[in-house]
């Protein structure tokens, strides 16, 4: 089954404790991205990756890091989480090329930073 | 110029009604306009999409109307059902979506009452 998986699905942590949210896709997609969803603000892109070893900032990159060492994986790293990073996070992937192509979203990770 | 403005923020209709969600954009380079549907606890999923060379696209009970001169597009749901209750996001992209770079509206929470 074609899918984007994220782990963990729920996470409660404390300020300053480094964490990683994993994202993996099995569709051989080149493009992957991370979004955060907040009430009244919709989906805002954090980082994206056009392919392995190619990453770039989205609209709200402050406080986040990413890496793309393998095509299927795109982890999101919060090195020193703060309460304003409490949010619902989505990973997404899509093909690149002569689109348009559907962007597939993972099930989401609900993060609470206390 | 990169924004997509979506309204209303929330919408309540009776079963069988025709909810209409509107979106507006400024960037004339946008050339791909998808709508995503999100159920509680799930990631967004592509519902229907349109390119600016057509004024209307219909898939089942869902219709996109597109007004290129006004830089507006809207989603109509015919004969709405309680199962259509979800959050709907409009989005826009350049390069036909081939670069994966979607700009999302802030979302509309639709409730369809039985």
CSV table of N, CA and C in Angstrom, one decimal, chain A residues 18-96:
chain,number,residue,atom,x,y,z
A,18,UNK,N,15.8,17.5,23.1
A,18,UNK,CA,15.8,17.3,21.6
A,18,UNK,C,14.9,16.1,21.2
A,19,UNK,N,14.3,16.2,20.1
A,19,UNK,CA,13.4,15.2,19.6
A,19,UNK,C,13.5,15.1,18.1
A,20,UNK,N,13.2,13.9,17.6
A,20,UNK,CA,13.1,13.7,16.1
A,20,UNK,C,11.8,13.0,15.8
A,21,UNK,N,11.1,13.5,14.8
A,21,UNK,CA,9.9,12.9,14.2
A,21,UNK,C,10.3,12.3,12.9
A,22,UNK,N,10.1,11.0,12.7
A,22,UNK,CA,10.5,10.4,11.5
A,22,UNK,C,9.4,10.4,10.5
A,23,UNK,N,9.8,10.4,9.2
A,23,UNK,CA,8.8,10.3,8.1
A,23,UNK,C,9.4,9.4,7.0
A,24,UNK,N,8.6,8.5,6.5
A,24,UNK,CA,9.0,7.6,5.5
A,24,UNK,C,7.9,7.4,4.5
A,25,UNK,N,8.3,7.3,3.2
A,25,UNK,CA,7.4,7.1,2.1
A,25,UNK,C,7.9,5.9,1.3
A,26,UNK,N,6.9,5.1,0.7
A,26,UNK,CA,7.3,3.9,0.0
A,26,UNK,C,6.9,4.1,-1.5
A,27,UNK,N,6.8,5.3,-2.0
A,27,UNK,CA,6.3,5.6,-3.4
A,27,UNK,C,7.4,6.1,-4.3
A,28,UNK,N,8.7,6.0,-3.8
A,28,UNK,CA,9.8,6.5,-4.6
A,28,UNK,C,9.7,8.0,-5.0
A,29,UNK,N,9.0,8.8,-4.2
A,29,UNK,CA,8.8,10.2,-4.5
A,29,UNK,C,10.1,11.0,-4.2
A,30,UNK,N,10.4,11.9,-5.1
A,30,UNK,CA,11.5,12.8,-5.0
A,30,UNK,C,11.3,13.9,-3.9
A,31,UNK,N,10.1,14.5,-4.0
A,31,UNK,CA,9.8,15.6,-3.2
A,31,UNK,C,9.2,15.2,-1.8
A,32,UNK,N,9.7,15.8,-0.8
A,32,UNK,CA,9.1,15.5,0.6
A,32,UNK,C,9.1,16.9,1.3
A,33,UNK,N,8.2,17.0,2.2
A,33,UNK,CA,8.1,18.3,2.9
A,33,UNK,C,7.5,18.1,4.3
A,34,UNK,N,7.7,19.0,5.2
A,34,UNK,CA,7.1,19.1,6.5
A,34,UNK,C,6.2,20.3,6.6
A,35,UNK,N,5.0,20.1,7.2
A,35,UNK,CA,4.1,21.2,7.5
A,35,UNK,C,3.7,21.2,9.0
A,36,UNK,N,3.4,22.3,9.5
A,36,UNK,CA,2.7,22.3,10.8
A,36,UNK,C,1.3,22.9,10.6
A,37,UNK,N,0.4,22.4,11.3
A,37,UNK,CA,-1.0,22.9,11.2
A,37,UNK,C,-1.4,23.4,12.6
A,38,UNK,N,-1.9,24.7,12.6
A,38,UNK,CA,-2.3,25.3,13.8
A,38,UNK,C,-3.7,25.9,13.5
A,39,UNK,N,-4.6,25.9,14.6
A,39,UNK,CA,-5.9,26.4,14.4
A,39,UNK,C,-5.9,27.9,13.8
A,40,UNK,N,-6.7,28.1,12.8
A,40,UNK,CA,-6.8,29.4,12.2
A,40,UNK,C,-5.7,29.8,11.3
A,41,UNK,N,-4.6,29.0,11.3
A,41,UNK,CA,-3.4,29.3,10.4
A,41,UNK,C,-3.2,28.4,9.3
A,42,UNK,N,-4.0,27.3,9.2
A,42,UNK,CA,-3.9,26.3,8.1
A,42,UNK,C,-2.6,25.6,8.2
A,43,UNK,N,-2.2,25.2,7.0
A,43,UNK,CA,-0.9,24.4,6.8
A,43,UNK,C,0.2,25.3,6.4
A,44,UNK,N,1.3,25.3,7.2
A,44,UNK,CA,2.4,26.1,6.8
A,44,UNK,C,3.6,25.2,6.6
A,45,UNK,N,4.3,25.5,5.6
A,45,UNK,CA,5.5,24.6,5.2
A,45,UNK,C,6.7,25.0,6.1
A,46,UNK,N,7.3,23.9,6.6
A,46,UNK,CA,8.5,24.2,7.5
A,46,UNK,C,9.8,24.0,6.7
A,47,UNK,N,10.0,22.9,6.1
A,47,UNK,CA,11.1,22.6,5.2
A,47,UNK,C,10.6,21.7,4.1
A,48,UNK,N,11.4,21.7,3.0
A,48,UNK,CA,11.1,20.7,1.9
A,48,UNK,C,12.4,20.2,1.3
A,49,UNK,N,12.3,19.1,0.6
A,49,UNK,CA,13.5,18.5,0.0
A,49,UNK,C,13.1,18.1,-1.4
A,50,UNK,N,13.8,18.5,-2.4
A,50,UNK,CA,13.6,18.2,-3.8
A,50,UNK,C,14.1,16.8,-4.1
A,51,UNK,N,15.2,16.4,-3.4
A,51,UNK,CA,15.7,15.0,-3.6
A,51,UNK,C,16.8,14.8,-2.5
A,52,UNK,N,17.4,13.7,-2.6
A,52,UNK,CA,18.4,13.3,-1.6
A,52,UNK,C,19.5,14.4,-1.5
A,53,UNK,N,19.8,14.8,-0.2
A,53,UNK,CA,20.8,15.8,0.1
A,53,UNK,C,20.5,17.2,-0.4
A,54,UNK,N,19.2,17.4,-0.8
A,54,UNK,CA,18.8,18.7,-1.3
A,54,UNK,C,17.6,19.2,-0.4
A,55,UNK,N,17.8,20.1,0.5
A,55,UNK,CA,16.8,20.6,1.4
A,55,UNK,C,16.7,22.1,1.3
A,56,UNK,N,15.6,22.7,1.6
A,56,UNK,CA,15.5,24.1,1.7
A,56,UNK,C,14.4,24.6,2.6
A,57,UNK,N,14.5,25.8,3.1
A,57,UNK,CA,13.5,26.3,4.0
A,57,UNK,C,12.2,26.6,3.4
A,58,UNK,N,11.1,26.4,4.2
A,58,UNK,CA,9.8,26.8,3.8
A,58,UNK,C,9.4,28.1,4.4
A,59,UNK,N,8.2,28.2,4.8
A,59,UNK,CA,7.7,29.5,5.4
A,59,UNK,C,8.1,29.7,6.9
A,60,UNK,N,8.2,28.6,7.6
A,60,UNK,CA,8.4,28.7,9.1
A,60,UNK,C,9.5,27.8,9.5
A,61,UNK,N,10.7,28.0,9.1
A,61,UNK,CA,11.8,27.0,9.4
A,61,UNK,C,12.4,27.2,10.8
A,62,UNK,N,12.2,28.3,11.5
A,62,UNK,CA,12.9,28.6,12.7
A,62,UNK,C,12.7,27.6,13.8
A,63,UNK,N,13.8,27.0,14.3
A,63,UNK,CA,13.7,26.1,15.4
A,63,UNK,C,13.6,24.6,14.9
A,64,UNK,N,13.7,24.4,13.6
A,64,UNK,CA,13.6,23.1,13.1
A,64,UNK,C,14.9,22.8,12.2
A,65,UNK,N,15.2,21.5,12.1
A,65,UNK,CA,16.2,21.0,11.2
A,65,UNK,C,15.7,19.8,10.5
A,66,UNK,N,16.2,19.5,9.3
A,66,UNK,CA,15.8,18.3,8.5
A,66,UNK,C,17.1,17.8,7.9
A,67,UNK,N,17.0,16.5,7.5
A,67,UNK,CA,18.0,15.9,6.7
A,67,UNK,C,17.4,15.0,5.7
A,68,UNK,N,18.1,14.7,4.6
A,68,UNK,CA,17.5,13.8,3.6
A,68,UNK,C,18.7,13.0,3.0
A,69,UNK,N,19.0,11.9,3.8
A,69,UNK,CA,20.1,11.0,3.4
A,69,UNK,C,19.7,9.9,2.5
A,70,UNK,N,18.4,9.5,2.6
A,70,UNK,CA,17.9,8.5,1.8
A,70,UNK,C,16.6,9.0,1.1
A,71,UNK,N,16.3,8.5,0.0
A,71,UNK,CA,15.1,9.0,-0.7
A,71,UNK,C,13.8,8.8,0.0
A,72,UNK,N,13.7,7.7,0.8
A,72,UNK,CA,12.4,7.4,1.4
A,72,UNK,C,12.2,8.1,2.7
A,73,UNK,N,13.3,8.6,3.4
A,73,UNK,CA,13.2,9.2,4.7
A,73,UNK,C,13.4,10.7,4.8
A,74,UNK,N,12.7,11.4,5.6
A,74,UNK,CA,12.9,12.8,5.8
A,74,UNK,C,12.5,13.2,7.2
A,75,UNK,N,13.5,13.0,8.2
A,75,UNK,CA,13.2,13.2,9.6
A,75,UNK,C,13.2,14.7,9.9
A,76,UNK,N,12.3,15.1,10.8
A,76,UNK,CA,12.2,16.5,11.3
A,76,UNK,C,12.8,16.5,12.7
A,77,UNK,N,13.8,17.4,12.9
A,77,UNK,CA,14.5,17.5,14.2
A,77,UNK,C,14.2,18.8,14.9
A,78,UNK,N,13.9,18.7,16.2
A,78,UNK,CA,13.7,19.9,17.0
A,78,UNK,C,14.8,19.8,18.1
A,79,UNK,N,15.8,20.6,17.9
A,79,UNK,CA,17.0,20.4,18.8
A,79,UNK,C,16.8,21.0,20.2
A,80,UNK,N,16.0,22.0,20.3
A,80,UNK,CA,15.6,22.6,21.6
A,80,UNK,C,14.2,23.0,21.5
A,81,UNK,N,13.2,22.1,21.7
A,81,UNK,CA,11.8,22.5,21.5
A,81,UNK,C,11.4,23.5,22.5
A,82,UNK,N,10.4,24.3,22.0
A,82,UNK,CA,9.8,25.4,22.9
A,82,UNK,C,8.3,25.2,22.8
A,83,UNK,N,7.6,25.8,23.8
A,83,UNK,CA,6.1,25.6,23.8
A,83,UNK,C,5.4,26.1,22.5
A,84,UNK,N,6.0,27.1,21.8
A,84,UNK,CA,5.4,27.6,20.6
A,84,UNK,C,5.5,26.6,19.5
A,85,UNK,N,6.2,25.5,19.7
A,85,UNK,CA,6.3,24.5,18.7
A,85,UNK,C,5.3,23.4,18.9
A,86,UNK,N,4.4,23.6,19.9
A,86,UNK,CA,3.3,22.7,20.1
A,86,UNK,C,2.4,22.8,18.9
A,87,UNK,N,2.1,21.7,18.2
A,87,UNK,CA,1.4,21.8,17.0
A,87,UNK,C,1.1,20.4,16.5
A,88,UNK,N,0.4,20.3,15.3
A,88,UNK,CA,0.2,19.1,14.6
A,88,UNK,C,1.0,19.1,13.4
A,89,UNK,N,1.9,18.1,13.2
A,89,UNK,CA,2.9,18.1,12.1
A,89,UNK,C,2.5,17.1,11.1
A,90,UNK,N,2.7,17.4,9.8
A,90,UNK,CA,2.4,16.5,8.8
A,90,UNK,C,3.6,16.5,7.8
A,91,UNK,N,4.0,15.2,7.5
A,91,UNK,CA,4.9,15.0,6.4
A,91,UNK,C,4.2,14.7,5.1
A,92,UNK,N,4.7,15.1,4.0
A,92,UNK,CA,4.1,14.9,2.7
A,92,UNK,C,5.1,14.6,1.7
A,93,UNK,N,4.7,13.8,0.6
A,93,UNK,CA,5.6,13.5,-0.5
A,93,UNK,C,4.9,13.6,-1.8
A,94,UNK,N,5.6,13.8,-2.9
A,94,UNK,CA,5.0,13.8,-4.2
A,94,UNK,C,6.1,13.6,-5.2
A,95,UNK,N,5.7,13.2,-6.4
A,95,UNK,CA,6.6,13.1,-7.5
A,95,UNK,C,7.1,14.5,-8.0
A,96,UNK,N,8.2,14.5,-8.6
A,96,UNK,CA,8.6,15.7,-9.3
A,96,UNK,C,8.5,15.5,-10.8
